[in-house]
Amino acid sequence: MKAHSGEVGVYVRIRPTANFSQDIIECLPDGQTVNIHHKKDTKKPLCSRKIQRSSWSFRLEGVLQDVSQEEVYTRVCRRVVLGALDGYNGTVLCFGQTGAGKTYTMTGSTESYKQRGIIPRAIQEVFQEVQKRTEHTFSVYLSYLEIYNETLVDLLASLQSSAHPSPRSMVISEEPGRGVFIRGLSLHPIHSEEEALNLLFEGEMNRVIGSHALNRNSSRSHCIFTLHLESRSRTLSDAKYYTSKLNLVDLAGSERLGKTGSEGQMFKEAMYINKSLSFLEQAILALADRRRDHVPFRQTKLTHALKDSLGGNCNTVLVANIYGEASQIEETLSTLRFASRMKCIRTNPAVNEHMDPAAQIKKLKKAVQMLKEELSFGNTLVDRPSVLYDPLSEAQLAEIDSQVQKYLEGSLKEISIISVSQVRALFAKFKLAVQGQEQKVNARLRQTYNLGEENQRADTPAIKEWDTRGSTEEDEAGSFEVSHKNTQRPSSTRAKTKKSKDKQSQSKRQGEESPLSKKRSDSASKPKLNSVQSPEREQELQEPDTESQEPQESQPNGKEPFHPDSTLTKAEAFDDFKMGRGSKLNRILQENKAVLLERRSLHWQLTDKVNAVKREIDCTAATMQQYRETRGGQGRYSEPDDTLLNQLRELKALYRQRYEVLNDIKAEINYCQHLVDQCRVRLLSEFEKWYKKYFLVPEEDLETSMDNTLDQCDDNQLPPESSSSESFHNARYRMLRRRNTRSLCVTPEQRSSSSGSGQRTLPPR
């Protein structure tokens, strides 16, 4: 495959096996052709044997048989990585049946530095090239996505400080200038090879794997490891920068349930895997057929995520992993057919070039400055007065104002024009002069014809009440229907002062004002709450007790299970925490909840009253309308009597009054809800600190056990004296420490559940 030619490079890698069938699989000396000679089944009828083919020939980009990991990377992935550093998107996929060596090709073995796969070698290549290319600055980011049973999973979500995002929060999006991307997937900046390997090994520990008849460490999901690159020139005048994505995809293997013997959860996983790979093959067939206009990318999340890699702006390479045994010949033929179809696809690789707005602005400012200097130089050559292109100063603006005044008075016949900025300033001054003359003329007219009161009334905003709208006021009342929803509305400031003072006297509890009453004491429009306490108040209450509790924390209390070997679950520990250490927080939370329920009950009662008044307004308005229609049918028109009008005015006044009180109650409900949320968050955070301090394994014990385990591992294999392998071994060391930490911290219930399902070899995420 030529670099950036648009052709998909397809390679086939044969898994080494002691039972390699040389009479069935033939690799020609050219290193690009594989011939399959399949014997006919003599047990089948003669009519069916005539239709079957006996041999196939597949010509690919290269055949990788009995080659090292380094040679695989050099032939398959190296030019894709170098293209990504130049601004081209790149993708390397591993496809094949289960147990054919896809994960080994992509990731390799963490036990040996020489056996590392494409991903660690690509990371090393990227950072070596970054150090060589000193004329550019590079920014590297990393993400690791897993597609498990058609669910998007972030394998690096455990490293985020915030809570883990739910799978539903991640969606596959597409934008014109950005292409296909995963919204909600964490993006981690990396600055060295060791940081990237740490993230890679962390994601590998979080992957879902299982065991079946063909593979004891079978990947049960598709994984996409992505490096995001951004390069900028060190030259400040260059506003261009380049971005690219390098996708390294490890597809789950296709399975035949008759050979793998999968049952239960693994049977369900195999169904999802085969379904997604089947839709992937349909997308490949549609891309290979030039006559088809539609490609079904959105049938599965795998094809949608790989849309740019399959037929867009990308350099794509496929590695087809096959078995060399006679018992797997049918799966081998299926994989080789897929590889031959993949070779027919054409991509459109192009450099992802962008313009930096900030650098472009600097460049344009510099060009403007150069043009000003050229104009000044030209004015000097032709003996023109010097023209300043900078903004006018205060003295120059004052001079222009003086010239305009003299010109309007007639003492100055003409104004000499020097620059365009002076012309703009002159027009602005003339505009101000015209507006000043208009104001003077209007003032004289008001004074002459006594128009002051009328104009003052016109300038004052008219406030139209319902009782002055005449015959149309009953029609407008239908738009004020109050619902039972607790929506947030601004509190009204038109409540009566007397009511607020009466309710303020009830807001004291044992001689103390609640935080709600303290906060709203300046406004006389809202009723006050009772017994509402904020987390800040709770912190003041706890401060006197912290000194007495500190000596007791070092020694466990008999009421609280502080020992790490306690059999209490986390829920039981939380109940004990609420009864002991967190009793004050829990009490404040319950009190605030009670106040919140009381306010909500009052809100429902007021809502019913407001709606009742609204129904009376509607009935009165309907009566008035019926009266008008009756009188109009008799050929006469007259207004309803004063009784109905007065009744309607009183109902509307009552409606406005109750609606204002309802708004105040809504504001109080929102504030109470805020306090309840704060107390809940404070209670949970204090419990987490308490739980980690007294229930988790001490770090010193973990250090001792992990060091002993790692010493045993290091005794079996010592790292070579190579500087390039130092990052790999450091990342592997940290990965083993994390693995031992998780295995020590996992509960017996989790061990039994995970071992019974057979899905994971590590504790659940």
CSV table of C-alpha atoms in Angstrom, one decimal, residues 97-268:
chain,number,residue,atom,x,y,z
A,97,GLN,CA,-12.3,-15.7,14.7
A,98,THR,CA,-12.0,-16.1,18.5
A,99,GLY,CA,-8.6,-17.3,19.7
A,100,ALA,CA,-6.8,-16.4,16.4
A,101,GLY,CA,-4.4,-13.8,18.1
A,102,LYS,CA,-6.1,-10.5,17.6
A,103,THR,CA,-5.5,-9.1,21.1
A,104,TYR,CA,-2.0,-10.5,21.0
A,105,THR,CA,-1.3,-8.7,17.8
A,106,MET,CA,-2.8,-5.4,19.0
A,107,THR,CA,-1.7,-5.3,22.6
A,108,GLY,CA,0.8,-8.1,23.0
A,109,SER,CA,2.0,-9.5,26.3
A,110,THR,CA,2.7,-7.4,29.4
A,111,GLU,CA,5.0,-10.1,30.7
A,112,SER,CA,7.7,-9.5,28.1
A,113,TYR,CA,9.1,-6.3,26.5
A,114,LYS,CA,9.8,-8.0,23.2
A,115,GLN,CA,6.3,-9.5,23.0
A,116,ARG,CA,4.5,-6.1,23.2
A,117,GLY,CA,2.0,-5.5,20.5
A,118,ILE,CA,1.1,-2.7,18.0
A,119,ILE,CA,-0.4,-0.3,20.6
A,120,PRO,CA,2.7,0.0,22.9
A,121,ARG,CA,5.0,0.2,19.9
A,122,ALA,CA,2.9,2.9,18.3
A,123,ILE,CA,3.0,4.9,21.5
A,124,GLN,CA,6.8,4.6,21.6
A,125,GLU,CA,7.0,5.7,18.0
A,126,VAL,CA,4.8,8.7,18.5
A,127,PHE,CA,6.9,10.1,21.4
A,128,GLN,CA,10.2,9.4,19.7
A,129,GLU,CA,9.0,11.3,16.6
A,130,VAL,CA,7.8,14.2,18.8
A,131,GLN,CA,11.3,14.5,20.3
A,132,LYS,CA,12.8,14.5,16.8
A,133,ARG,CA,10.5,17.1,15.2
A,134,THR,CA,11.7,20.1,17.1
A,135,GLU,CA,10.2,22.6,14.7
A,136,HIS,CA,6.6,21.7,15.9
A,137,THR,CA,5.0,21.4,19.3
A,138,PHE,CA,2.7,18.4,19.8
A,139,SER,CA,-0.2,17.8,22.1
A,140,VAL,CA,-1.2,14.2,22.6
A,141,TYR,CA,-4.5,13.0,24.2
A,142,LEU,CA,-5.7,9.5,24.8
A,143,SER,CA,-9.1,7.7,25.0
A,144,TYR,CA,-10.1,4.1,25.4
A,145,LEU,CA,-13.6,2.9,24.4
A,146,GLU,CA,-15.3,-0.5,24.9
A,147,ILE,CA,-18.4,-1.6,23.1
A,148,TYR,CA,-19.9,-4.4,25.2
A,149,ASN,CA,-23.3,-5.8,24.2
A,150,GLU,CA,-24.1,-2.6,22.2
A,151,THR,CA,-23.3,-0.4,25.2
A,152,LEU,CA,-20.5,2.2,25.2
A,153,VAL,CA,-18.2,1.9,28.1
A,154,ASP,CA,-15.3,4.3,29.0
A,155,LEU,CA,-12.4,2.0,30.2
A,156,LEU,CA,-10.6,5.0,31.7
A,157,ALA,CA,-13.6,6.4,33.7
A,158,SER,CA,-12.1,5.0,37.0
A,159,LEU,CA,-9.3,7.6,36.7
A,160,GLN,CA,-11.6,10.6,36.7
A,161,SER,CA,-12.1,12.6,39.9
A,162,SER,CA,-15.8,13.0,39.3
A,163,ALA,CA,-18.4,10.2,39.4
A,164,HIS,CA,-18.4,7.6,36.7
A,165,PRO,CA,-20.5,8.6,33.7
A,166,SER,CA,-23.3,6.3,32.9
A,167,PRO,CA,-23.2,4.4,29.6
A,168,ARG,CA,-26.3,6.3,28.5
A,169,SER,CA,-24.5,9.6,28.8
A,170,MET,CA,-22.1,8.6,26.0
A,171,VAL,CA,-23.5,8.9,22.5
A,172,ILE,CA,-21.9,8.7,19.0
A,173,SER,CA,-22.2,12.1,17.3
A,174,GLU,CA,-21.1,13.5,14.0
A,175,GLU,CA,-20.2,17.1,13.0
A,176,PRO,CA,-19.2,18.4,9.6
A,177,GLY,CA,-15.8,19.7,10.5
A,178,ARG,CA,-15.0,17.1,13.2
A,179,GLY,CA,-16.3,13.9,11.8
A,180,VAL,CA,-17.5,11.0,14.1
A,181,PHE,CA,-16.7,11.3,17.8
A,182,ILE,CA,-18.0,9.9,21.1
A,183,ARG,CA,-19.7,12.6,23.2
A,184,GLY,CA,-19.0,12.0,26.9
A,185,LEU,CA,-15.9,9.9,26.4
A,186,SER,CA,-13.0,11.0,28.7
A,187,LEU,CA,-10.0,12.5,27.0
A,188,HIS,CA,-6.7,12.3,28.9
A,189,PRO,CA,-3.7,14.5,28.1
A,190,ILE,CA,-0.4,12.6,28.1
A,191,HIS,CA,3.2,13.9,28.0
A,192,SER,CA,5.3,10.8,28.0
A,193,GLU,CA,5.3,7.2,26.9
A,194,GLU,CA,5.1,6.0,30.5
A,195,GLU,CA,1.9,7.9,31.1
A,196,ALA,CA,0.3,6.5,28.0
A,197,LEU,CA,1.3,2.9,28.9
A,198,ASN,CA,-0.2,3.4,32.4
A,199,LEU,CA,-3.5,4.4,30.8
A,200,LEU,CA,-3.3,1.5,28.4
A,201,PHE,CA,-2.7,-1.1,31.2
A,202,GLU,CA,-5.5,0.5,33.3
A,203,GLY,CA,-8.0,0.1,30.4
A,204,GLU,CA,-6.8,-3.5,29.8
A,205,MET,CA,-7.6,-4.4,33.4
A,206,ASN,CA,-11.1,-3.0,33.0
A,207,ARG,CA,-11.9,-5.0,29.9
A,208,VAL,CA,-14.5,-7.8,29.9
A,209,ILE,CA,-13.0,-11.2,29.2
A,210,GLY,CA,-14.2,-14.8,29.4
A,211,SER,CA,-13.1,-18.3,28.9
A,212,HIS,CA,-14.4,-21.0,26.5
A,213,ALA,CA,-13.2,-24.0,24.7
A,214,LEU,CA,-11.1,-22.2,22.1
A,215,ASN,CA,-9.7,-19.4,24.2
A,216,ARG,CA,-9.3,-19.1,28.0
A,217,ASN,CA,-8.9,-15.3,27.8
A,218,SER,CA,-11.4,-14.3,25.1
A,219,SER,CA,-12.3,-10.7,24.6
A,220,ARG,CA,-16.0,-10.2,25.0
A,221,SER,CA,-16.2,-6.7,23.6
A,222,HIS,CA,-14.8,-4.5,20.8
A,223,CYS,CA,-12.2,-2.0,22.0
A,224,ILE,CA,-11.0,1.2,20.3
A,225,PHE,CA,-7.8,2.8,21.6
A,226,THR,CA,-7.4,6.3,20.2
A,227,LEU,CA,-4.5,8.8,20.2
A,228,HIS,CA,-5.5,12.4,19.4
A,229,LEU,CA,-2.6,14.4,18.0
A,230,GLU,CA,-2.3,18.2,17.5
A,231,SER,CA,0.8,19.8,16.1
A,232,ARG,CA,1.6,23.5,15.9
A,233,SER,CA,4.5,25.4,14.4
A,234,ARG,CA,6.9,27.1,16.7
A,235,THR,CA,6.9,30.0,14.3
A,236,LEU,CA,4.5,32.7,15.7
A,237,SER,CA,3.5,34.0,12.3
A,238,ASP,CA,2.2,30.6,11.2
A,239,ALA,CA,-1.5,30.4,12.0
A,240,LYS,CA,-1.9,26.8,10.7
A,241,TYR,CA,-2.1,23.8,12.9
A,242,TYR,CA,-2.8,20.1,12.2
A,243,THR,CA,-5.0,17.5,14.0
A,244,SER,CA,-5.3,13.8,13.5
A,245,LYS,CA,-6.7,10.6,15.2
A,246,LEU,CA,-5.0,7.2,15.4
A,247,ASN,CA,-7.5,4.5,16.0
A,248,LEU,CA,-6.2,1.1,17.1
A,249,VAL,CA,-9.2,-1.3,17.1
A,250,ASP,CA,-9.3,-4.8,18.7
A,251,LEU,CA,-12.5,-6.5,17.4
A,252,ALA,CA,-14.0,-9.3,19.3
A,253,GLY,CA,-13.7,-12.7,17.6
A,254,SER,CA,-16.6,-14.3,15.7
A,255,GLU,CA,-17.7,-17.5,17.4
A,256,ARG,CA,-19.4,-20.7,16.5
A,257,LEU,CA,-21.4,-21.8,19.5
A,258,GLY,CA,-21.0,-25.4,18.6
A,259,LYS,CA,-17.2,-25.2,19.0
A,260,THR,CA,-16.9,-22.7,21.9
A,261,GLY,CA,-19.7,-24.3,24.0
A,262,SER,CA,-20.8,-20.8,25.4
A,263,GLU,CA,-23.7,-20.8,27.7
A,264,GLY,CA,-25.6,-18.3,29.8
A,265,GLN,CA,-24.1,-14.8,29.8
A,266,MET,CA,-21.4,-15.8,27.4
A,267,PHE,CA,-24.0,-17.0,25.0
A,268,LYS,CA,-25.7,-13.6,25.1
